[in-house]
PDB file of C-alpha atoms in Angstrom:
ATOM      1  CA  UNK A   2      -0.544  -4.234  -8.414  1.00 98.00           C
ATOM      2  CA  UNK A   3       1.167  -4.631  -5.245  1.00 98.00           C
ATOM      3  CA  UNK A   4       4.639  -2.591  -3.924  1.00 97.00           C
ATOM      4  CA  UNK A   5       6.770  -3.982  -1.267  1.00 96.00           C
ATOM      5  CA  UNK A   6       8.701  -2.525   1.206  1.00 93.00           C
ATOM      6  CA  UNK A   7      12.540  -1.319   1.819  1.00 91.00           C
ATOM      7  CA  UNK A   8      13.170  -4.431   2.860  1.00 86.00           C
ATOM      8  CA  UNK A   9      11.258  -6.928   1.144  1.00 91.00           C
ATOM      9  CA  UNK A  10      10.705  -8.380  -2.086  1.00 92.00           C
ATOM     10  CA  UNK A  11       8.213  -8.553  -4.601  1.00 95.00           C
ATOM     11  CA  UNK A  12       6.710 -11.914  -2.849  1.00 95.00           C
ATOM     12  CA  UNK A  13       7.279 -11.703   0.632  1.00 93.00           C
ATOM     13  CA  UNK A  14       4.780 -13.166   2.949  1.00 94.00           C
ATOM     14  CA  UNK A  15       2.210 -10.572   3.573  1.00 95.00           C
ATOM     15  CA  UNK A  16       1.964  -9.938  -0.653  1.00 97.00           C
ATOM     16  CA  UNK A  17       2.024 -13.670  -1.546  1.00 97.00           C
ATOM     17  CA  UNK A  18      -1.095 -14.008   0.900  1.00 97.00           C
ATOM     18  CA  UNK A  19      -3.119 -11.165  -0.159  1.00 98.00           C
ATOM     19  CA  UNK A  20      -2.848 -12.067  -3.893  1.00 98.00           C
ATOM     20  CA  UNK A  21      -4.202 -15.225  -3.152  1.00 98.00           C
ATOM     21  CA  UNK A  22      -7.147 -13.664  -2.079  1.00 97.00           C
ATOM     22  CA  UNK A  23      -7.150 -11.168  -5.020  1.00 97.00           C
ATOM     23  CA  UNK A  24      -6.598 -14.194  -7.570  1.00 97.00           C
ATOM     24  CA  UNK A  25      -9.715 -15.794  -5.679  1.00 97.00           C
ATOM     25  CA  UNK A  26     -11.468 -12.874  -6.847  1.00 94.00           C
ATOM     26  CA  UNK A  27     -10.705 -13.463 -10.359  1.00 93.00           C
ATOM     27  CA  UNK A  28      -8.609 -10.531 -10.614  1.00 95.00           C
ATOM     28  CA  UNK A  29      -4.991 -10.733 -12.204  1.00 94.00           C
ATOM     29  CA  UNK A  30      -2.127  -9.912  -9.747  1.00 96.00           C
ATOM     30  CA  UNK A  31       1.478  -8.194 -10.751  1.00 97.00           C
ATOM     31  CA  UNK A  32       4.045  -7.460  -7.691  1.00 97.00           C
ATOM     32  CA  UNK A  33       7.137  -4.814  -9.496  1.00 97.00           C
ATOM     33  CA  UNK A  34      10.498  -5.753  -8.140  1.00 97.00           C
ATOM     34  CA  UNK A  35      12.216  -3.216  -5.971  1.00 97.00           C
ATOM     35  CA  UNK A  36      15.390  -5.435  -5.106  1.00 95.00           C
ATOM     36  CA  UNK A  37      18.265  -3.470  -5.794  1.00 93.00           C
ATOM     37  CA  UNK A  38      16.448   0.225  -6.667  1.00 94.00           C
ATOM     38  CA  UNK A  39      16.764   1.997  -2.941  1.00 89.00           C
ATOM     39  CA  UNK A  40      15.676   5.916  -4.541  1.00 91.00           C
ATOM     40  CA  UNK A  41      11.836   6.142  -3.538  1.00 92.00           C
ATOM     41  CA  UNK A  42      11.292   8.176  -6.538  1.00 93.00           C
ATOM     42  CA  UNK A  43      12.790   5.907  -9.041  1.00 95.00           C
ATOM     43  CA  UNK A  44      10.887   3.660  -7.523  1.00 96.00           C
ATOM     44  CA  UNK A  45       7.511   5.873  -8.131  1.00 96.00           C
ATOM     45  CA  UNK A  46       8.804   5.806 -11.621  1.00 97.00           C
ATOM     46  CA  UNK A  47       9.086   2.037 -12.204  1.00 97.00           C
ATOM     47  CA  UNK A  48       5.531   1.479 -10.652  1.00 98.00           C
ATOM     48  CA  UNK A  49       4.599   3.984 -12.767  1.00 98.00           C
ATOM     49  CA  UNK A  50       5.814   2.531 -15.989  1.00 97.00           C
ATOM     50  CA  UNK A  51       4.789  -0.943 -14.930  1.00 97.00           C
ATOM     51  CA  UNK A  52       0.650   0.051 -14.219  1.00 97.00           C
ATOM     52  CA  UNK A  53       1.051   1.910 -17.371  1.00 94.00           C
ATOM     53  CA  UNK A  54       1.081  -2.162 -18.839  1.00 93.00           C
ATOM     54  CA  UNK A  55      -2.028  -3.162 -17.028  1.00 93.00           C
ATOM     55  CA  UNK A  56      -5.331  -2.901 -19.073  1.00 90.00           C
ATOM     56  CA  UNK A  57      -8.515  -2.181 -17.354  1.00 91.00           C
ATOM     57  CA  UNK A  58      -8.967  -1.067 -13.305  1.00 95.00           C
ATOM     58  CA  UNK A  59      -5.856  -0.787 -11.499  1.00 97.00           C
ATOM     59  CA  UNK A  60      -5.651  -1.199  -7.554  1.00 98.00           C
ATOM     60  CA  UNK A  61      -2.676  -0.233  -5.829  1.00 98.00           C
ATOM     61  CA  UNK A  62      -1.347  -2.134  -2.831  1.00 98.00           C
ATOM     62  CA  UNK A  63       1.678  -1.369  -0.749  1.00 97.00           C
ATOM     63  CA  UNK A  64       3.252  -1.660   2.068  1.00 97.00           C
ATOM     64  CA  UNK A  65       6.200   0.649   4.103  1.00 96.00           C
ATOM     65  CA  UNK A  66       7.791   2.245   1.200  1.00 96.00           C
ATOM     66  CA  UNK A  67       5.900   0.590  -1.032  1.00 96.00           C
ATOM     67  CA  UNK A  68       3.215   2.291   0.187  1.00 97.00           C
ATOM     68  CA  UNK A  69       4.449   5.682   0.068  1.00 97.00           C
ATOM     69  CA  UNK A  70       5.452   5.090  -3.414  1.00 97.00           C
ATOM     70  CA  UNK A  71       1.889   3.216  -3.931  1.00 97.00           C
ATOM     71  CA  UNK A  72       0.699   6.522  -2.726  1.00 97.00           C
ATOM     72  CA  UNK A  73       2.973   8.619  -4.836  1.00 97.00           C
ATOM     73  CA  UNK A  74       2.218   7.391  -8.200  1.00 97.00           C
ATOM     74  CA  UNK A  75      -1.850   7.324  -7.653  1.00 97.00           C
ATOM     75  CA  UNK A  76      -1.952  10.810  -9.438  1.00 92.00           C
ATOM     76  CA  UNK A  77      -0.064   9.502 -12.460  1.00 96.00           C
ATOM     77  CA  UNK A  78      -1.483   6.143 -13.095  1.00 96.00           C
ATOM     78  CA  UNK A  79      -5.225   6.854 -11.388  1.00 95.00           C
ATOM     79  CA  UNK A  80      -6.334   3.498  -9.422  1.00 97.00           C
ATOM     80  CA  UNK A  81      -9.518   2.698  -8.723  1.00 97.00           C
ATOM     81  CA  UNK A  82      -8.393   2.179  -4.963  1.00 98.00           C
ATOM     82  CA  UNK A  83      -5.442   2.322  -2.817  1.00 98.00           C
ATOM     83  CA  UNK A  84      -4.423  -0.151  -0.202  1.00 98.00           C
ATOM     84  CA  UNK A  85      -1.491   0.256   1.824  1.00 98.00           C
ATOM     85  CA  UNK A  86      -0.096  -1.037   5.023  1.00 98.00           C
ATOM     86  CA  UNK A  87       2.342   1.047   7.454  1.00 98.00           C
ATOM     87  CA  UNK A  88       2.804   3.599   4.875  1.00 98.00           C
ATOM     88  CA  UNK A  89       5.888   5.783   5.349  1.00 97.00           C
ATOM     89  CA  UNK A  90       4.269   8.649   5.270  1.00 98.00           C
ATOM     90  CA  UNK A  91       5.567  12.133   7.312  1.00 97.00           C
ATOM     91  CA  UNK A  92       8.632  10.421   8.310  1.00 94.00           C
ATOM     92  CA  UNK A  93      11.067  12.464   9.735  1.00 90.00           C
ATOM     93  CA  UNK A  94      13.305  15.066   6.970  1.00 86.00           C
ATOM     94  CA  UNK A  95      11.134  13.545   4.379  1.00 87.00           C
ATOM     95  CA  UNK A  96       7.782  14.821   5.519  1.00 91.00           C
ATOM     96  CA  UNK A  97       7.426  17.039   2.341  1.00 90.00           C
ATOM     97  CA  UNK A  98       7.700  14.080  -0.161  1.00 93.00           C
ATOM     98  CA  UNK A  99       4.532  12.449   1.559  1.00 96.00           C
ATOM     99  CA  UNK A 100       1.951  11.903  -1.140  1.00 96.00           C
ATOM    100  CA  UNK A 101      -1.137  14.719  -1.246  1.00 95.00           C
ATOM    101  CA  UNK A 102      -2.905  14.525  -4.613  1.00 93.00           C
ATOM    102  CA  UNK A 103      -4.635  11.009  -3.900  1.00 96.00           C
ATOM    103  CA  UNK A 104      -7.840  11.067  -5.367  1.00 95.00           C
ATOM    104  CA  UNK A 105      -9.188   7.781  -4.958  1.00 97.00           C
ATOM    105  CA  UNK A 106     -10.743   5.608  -2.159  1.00 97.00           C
ATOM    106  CA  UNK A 107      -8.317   4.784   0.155  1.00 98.00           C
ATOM    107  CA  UNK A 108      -7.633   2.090   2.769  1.00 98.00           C
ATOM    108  CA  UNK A 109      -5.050   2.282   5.075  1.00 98.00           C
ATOM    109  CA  UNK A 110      -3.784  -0.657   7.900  1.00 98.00           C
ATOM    110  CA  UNK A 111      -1.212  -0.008  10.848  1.00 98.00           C
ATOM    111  CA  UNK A 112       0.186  -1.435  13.730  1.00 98.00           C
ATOM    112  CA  UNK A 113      -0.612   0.512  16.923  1.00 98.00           C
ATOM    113  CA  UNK A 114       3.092  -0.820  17.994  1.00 98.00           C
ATOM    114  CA  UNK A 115       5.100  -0.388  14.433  1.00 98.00           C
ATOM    115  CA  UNK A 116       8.493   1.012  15.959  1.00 97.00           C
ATOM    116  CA  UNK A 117       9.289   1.705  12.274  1.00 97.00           C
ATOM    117  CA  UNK A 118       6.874   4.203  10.842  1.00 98.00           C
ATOM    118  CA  UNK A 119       4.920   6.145  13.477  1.00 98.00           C
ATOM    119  CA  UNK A 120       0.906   4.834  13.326  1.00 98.00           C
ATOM    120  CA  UNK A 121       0.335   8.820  14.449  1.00 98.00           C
ATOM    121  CA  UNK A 122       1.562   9.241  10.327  1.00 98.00           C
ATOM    122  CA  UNK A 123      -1.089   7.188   9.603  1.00 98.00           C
ATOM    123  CA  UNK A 124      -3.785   8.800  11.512  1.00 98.00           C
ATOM    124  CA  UNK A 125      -2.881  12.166  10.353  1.00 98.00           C
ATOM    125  CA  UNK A 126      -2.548  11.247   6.923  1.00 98.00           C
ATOM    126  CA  UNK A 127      -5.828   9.720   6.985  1.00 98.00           C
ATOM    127  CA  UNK A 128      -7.459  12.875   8.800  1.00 98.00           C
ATOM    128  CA  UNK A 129      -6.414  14.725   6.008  1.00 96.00           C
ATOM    129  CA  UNK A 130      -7.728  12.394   3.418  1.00 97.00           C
ATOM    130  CA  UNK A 131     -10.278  11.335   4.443  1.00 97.00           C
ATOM    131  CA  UNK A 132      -9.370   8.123   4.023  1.00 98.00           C
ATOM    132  CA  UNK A 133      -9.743   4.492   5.731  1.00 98.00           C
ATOM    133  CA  UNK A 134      -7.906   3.712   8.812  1.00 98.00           C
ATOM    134  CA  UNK A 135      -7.621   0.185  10.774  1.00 98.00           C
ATOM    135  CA  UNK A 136      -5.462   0.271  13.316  1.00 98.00           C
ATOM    136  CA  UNK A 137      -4.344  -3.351  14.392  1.00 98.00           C
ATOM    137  CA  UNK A 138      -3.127  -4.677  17.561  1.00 98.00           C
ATOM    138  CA  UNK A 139       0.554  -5.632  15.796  1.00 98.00           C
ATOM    139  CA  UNK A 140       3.444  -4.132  14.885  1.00 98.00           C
ATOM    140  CA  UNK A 141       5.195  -2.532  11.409  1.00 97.00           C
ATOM    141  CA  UNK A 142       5.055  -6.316   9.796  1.00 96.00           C
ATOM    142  CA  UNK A 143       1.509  -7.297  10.357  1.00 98.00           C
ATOM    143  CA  UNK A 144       2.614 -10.381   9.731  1.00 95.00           C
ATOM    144  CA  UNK A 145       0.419 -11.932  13.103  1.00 98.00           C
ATOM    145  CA  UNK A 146      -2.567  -9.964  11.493  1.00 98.00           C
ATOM    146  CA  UNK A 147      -2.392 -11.406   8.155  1.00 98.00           C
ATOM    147  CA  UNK A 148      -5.998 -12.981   7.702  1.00 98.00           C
ATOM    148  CA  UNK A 149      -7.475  -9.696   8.705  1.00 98.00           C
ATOM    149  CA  UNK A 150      -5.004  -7.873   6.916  1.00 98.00           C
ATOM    150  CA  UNK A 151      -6.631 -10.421   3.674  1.00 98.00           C
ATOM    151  CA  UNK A 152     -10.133 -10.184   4.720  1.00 98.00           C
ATOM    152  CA  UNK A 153      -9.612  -6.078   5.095  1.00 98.00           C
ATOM    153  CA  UNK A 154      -8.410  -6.082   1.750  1.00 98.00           C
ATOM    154  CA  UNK A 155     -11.126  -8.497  -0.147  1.00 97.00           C
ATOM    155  CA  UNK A 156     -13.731  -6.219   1.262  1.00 97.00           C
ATOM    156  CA  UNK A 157     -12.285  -2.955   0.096  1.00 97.00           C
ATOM    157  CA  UNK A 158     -12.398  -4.440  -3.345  1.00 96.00           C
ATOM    158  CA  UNK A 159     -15.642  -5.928  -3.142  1.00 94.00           C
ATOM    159  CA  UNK A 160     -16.549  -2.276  -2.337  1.00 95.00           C
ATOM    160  CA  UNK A 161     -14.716  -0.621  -5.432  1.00 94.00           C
ATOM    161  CA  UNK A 162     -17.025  -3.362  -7.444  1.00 81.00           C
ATOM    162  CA  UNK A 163     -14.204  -5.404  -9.238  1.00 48.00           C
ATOM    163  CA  UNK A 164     -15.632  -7.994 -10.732  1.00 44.00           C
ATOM    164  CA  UNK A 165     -13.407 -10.039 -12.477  1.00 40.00           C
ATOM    165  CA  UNK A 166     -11.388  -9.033 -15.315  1.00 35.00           C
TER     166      UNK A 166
END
């Protein structure tokens, strides 16, 4: 299930691409629609409600925001894996909504120049975790890093073992 960003929508480029690879996996693909809902935490709540409709594994993908609130509703809806991409994590006056109770493998991809959210977030958030971390010569977008972007995220589920479903 992927979650886009502020900014985005539900099939922007970098989430149109990387469900093509997922579909090539055999494994279904939903993207929730953000448009319109600014409030990070009703947006936790709508992903929320929405993986509550998938049956069987659930991977979480996000990016920016959408990866924050990716992040945030792992303890609720318990993925198999998380995948995110610039996630807004420790940003500035919001530090203490950054997600914590992520118990699940995680991947994590950033920019070393994203002028948006901080790639030092990243690296912290990962020390902490434990989790994942490919930092990319590319910016918040990661739009010029696409393919690895896909091929980072076709191995991460190939590791989780999801077959098709």
């Amino acid at each position: 299930m992927f979650s886009h960003g502020k900014e985005s929508g539900p099939w922007g480029s970098k989430i149109t691409a990387m469900a093509a690879v997922v579909r090539d996996l055999g494994i279904a693909v939903q993207s929730v629609d953000y448009r319109g809902l600014d409030d990070p935490a009703a947006r936790v709540q709508k992903l929320i409600a929405e993986a509550g409709t998938v049956q069987g594994p659930l991977v979480l993908v996000g990016s920016s925001m959408g990866g924050h609130v990716a992040a945030a509703a792992a303890a609720h809806v318990q993925p198999v894996g998380l995948f995110v991409l610039a996630p807004a994590f420790y940003m500035a006056g919001f530090e203490a909504y950054t997600p914590q109770d992520v118990d699940c493998p995680t991947v994590i991809v950033h920019g070393w120049s994203d002028d948006v959210v901080p790639v030092d977030n990243s690296i912290r958030w990962a020390r902490e975790h434990l989790a994942a971390l490919h930092l990319l010569d590319s910016d918040h977008r990661l739009e010029d890093q696409i393919e690895t972007v896909c091929r980072l995220l076709r191995a991460f589920i190939g590791d989780l073992g999801q077959g098709p479903r």
